């Protein structure tokens, strides 16, 4: 038994002293080399065009310029990145023959400093032949739409129809069937530190070293090595000690790693590139914009029998790994916290002339739960049930764990009804409903929203293969994929102090602090006696394909590796002490920082004592014991298995739970949404540091709210980005951020040594749903349902104004007709139409007007 | 090339740079003070906020030559006599930072804000620090930290 004096405590962070005093080391502060040259990237001004040629002569003549590489060099010296679909999409680290989105890299200038590099980039001439542009994923699938990739023949990068159970029967037998159309915006959580890469090429050794604020290595290291034509042990990735936020976005830096590495290889000098904000908004990464058609089949009592999802996920100009995770990342938790067994998912991954997508906090779960929780409310409304009641009747029950979902997920632990009850109690739900009745009677727009979600942590990399047909996966040459692995090494020095070495790449999550707590508890130390090193280096750290800090991994798999390494070391100390004491190891235990006789009195050996003896006098070791006091543990989940022939996959390894309640009031004259109460209850198993956990929840919630209310990468009809600065791409400030009531319930995971699960993505996946439901509830008297995000003030005001003027001008009969339209799911189209008429930029790309294709 | 003479955190510096060089680049590259960060280079995110002659300013939209003769303070100057400033202490105590990238700008903004408003309400704190974007914390830890630091500073430390 290990004591938990530190686990569960709000230990102050080790990282803070350096970060508060300006002594952090981020990529742009990192001085790994002398004689660094600087890169500026030439980018496409067109959303779609053929490249006719380059003229770099003027740039090469300029003072301080060391070289220019273009798409021609990229085509000659690199390979395209592989991706998990069979469509022949050739995605290189820069455009080679055609550009497919504004901002796509077309050339790189290397110069003595960034100012000179930018001067020279301006005079690089690229000749283009513009092509027609398509931005809307529904339009992109029409037969006369411009096609981005001729080799693919259409804009469909991938399509799967996944069937679990017997959804047709569920829909036949249902008392009620509802359908709704939802749309989710393209937004990225825009870390304040942009991408940065430094690359060095040693031609004689054939060795490429790259420093970057990457959150991998995971699968991107082997992908990048292949692109550069290097063996994996000749491509070294090093991550500086500090990364200025990521939220999934920095997993997509790897094409730039390849591009800057190529620039270093071709020019023969070490090259540094720091992305600027405009480049980041134009061409880094975001989540997908999605159009979703949802159907639900239910009994009169609210029991859900089945659902159908039909998705169009817009991945932009090229599908880039790990997409199509946008569709398949949540496969195991497609059904969320609900018990229904019949599901059909029709997922189309579509390419258009927008920037590329990838993981963004909550990867695809913000989309999933926005739709599911929205349709749950519509169903409750139709059946005359309270939104709480409809959810309660469908929740997975505590005695069902471990719970196997129809899609292959294995929910490891939880008590969903208890978490829901806790949220309702904290929110004083009944009181809120009474308050709402009063407010409505007074003509005010007061609403209450709910959202429940299963919070998946630690992706099983096998999920991506769900994108491939089972027939393809059945071929003998196909190699199945699975796994979720992390490692840690713990060393005890001769004075009994500890160094813990991780293979993670934290971006603000406080890994050093959390690991010092775990090791302190395991070895009976205080956290200050533990030094934690987390600067990833693929040459010196123990790692595997799935290693990295993404998918809320650390709280689950990373901490498990640390605990196991400490326990290995403890076992060795016990064995050593047994030898010194000439007692059987079974008669001893490790307790309070020393090896002691089990349960009783007698001499004890402290860690310090044992460490000194073991290091200074190897003769004292028992025969066959490896000298030195260090242990490495690699933790992998055995529940991470490859996708099966029925498309079932346990896409994550630990599954937490989130229950949220929000109360809002909407001012009908300004469309301002005031958040009156926001309660979130999480079950992430054992909480190691509640202060850090709370910080993650706060941050996640604000990312979700940003996407729901303000943030959108908007384009005009020509594919030009309209939100290329922080003046236009609106990020919530402290004035927009709500105070949140946070509570935890604890259902320890049986799969991890500490019982912990991940919670880094947390409320980012529920916030869009809970606020959309709250605003829909507030505006229910006007017949307005929010199916379309973000609900920017202009958009919302237009919808409200339209509903009110309709109310003012029409008689009772027409009012009833409007409400009927809302109930049949037509409201989102009415709403977008209204916003479009008002000239709101966010709706210039029409989402309506196409024939509505219902799932088959 | 122009000569720029200025004082940073009480220390006199002299450097030569092109007239177009941004002040933040001069501070980071020429003076080696990398605590000040660049987040947007267009004056919105506030990560590069420093004090120029006692008032907060964005060093990414000033030229180095404009700061000739000025007295600057950067995050490196906040700690005095080996002790963290009450604001720094409060940020640590209240988890007012995660990745730390916006933190220098946030600290300098809060310093200026508390100078002009030593007893702010929470709403005023939120407005005061809304000049700096933070994507990690949801701001609550920062609001709590600034409130606590205000109390400490009022207490005469």
PDB file of N, CA, C and O in Angstrom, chain A residues 77 167 242 728:
ATOM      1  N   UNK A  77      12.227  16.242 -53.560  1.00  0.00           N
ATOM      2  CA  UNK A  77      13.011  15.699 -52.438  1.00  0.00           C
ATOM      3  C   UNK A  77      12.195  15.137 -51.296  1.00  0.00           C
ATOM      4  O   UNK A  77      12.768  14.645 -50.323  1.00  0.00           O
ATOM      5  N   UNK A 167     -30.639  -0.676 -36.540  1.00  0.00           N
ATOM      6  CA  UNK A 167     -31.291   0.643 -36.463  1.00  0.00           C
ATOM      7  C   UNK A 167     -32.595   0.714 -37.257  1.00  0.00           C
ATOM      8  O   UNK A 167     -33.542   1.382 -36.820  1.00  0.00           O
ATOM      9  N   UNK A 242       9.366  24.372 -22.240  1.00  0.00           N
ATOM     10  CA  UNK A 242       8.054  25.011 -22.109  1.00  0.00           C
ATOM     11  C   UNK A 242       7.365  25.161 -23.460  1.00  0.00           C
ATOM     12  O   UNK A 242       8.006  25.505 -24.454  1.00  0.00           O
ATOM     13  N   UNK A 728     -10.547  40.123 -35.618  1.00  0.00           N
ATOM     14  CA  UNK A 728     -11.698  39.546 -36.318  1.00  0.00           C
ATOM     15  C   UNK A 728     -12.042  38.163 -35.795  1.00  0.00           C
ATOM     16  O   UNK A 728     -13.204  37.764 -35.793  1.00  0.00           O
TER      17      UNK A 728
END
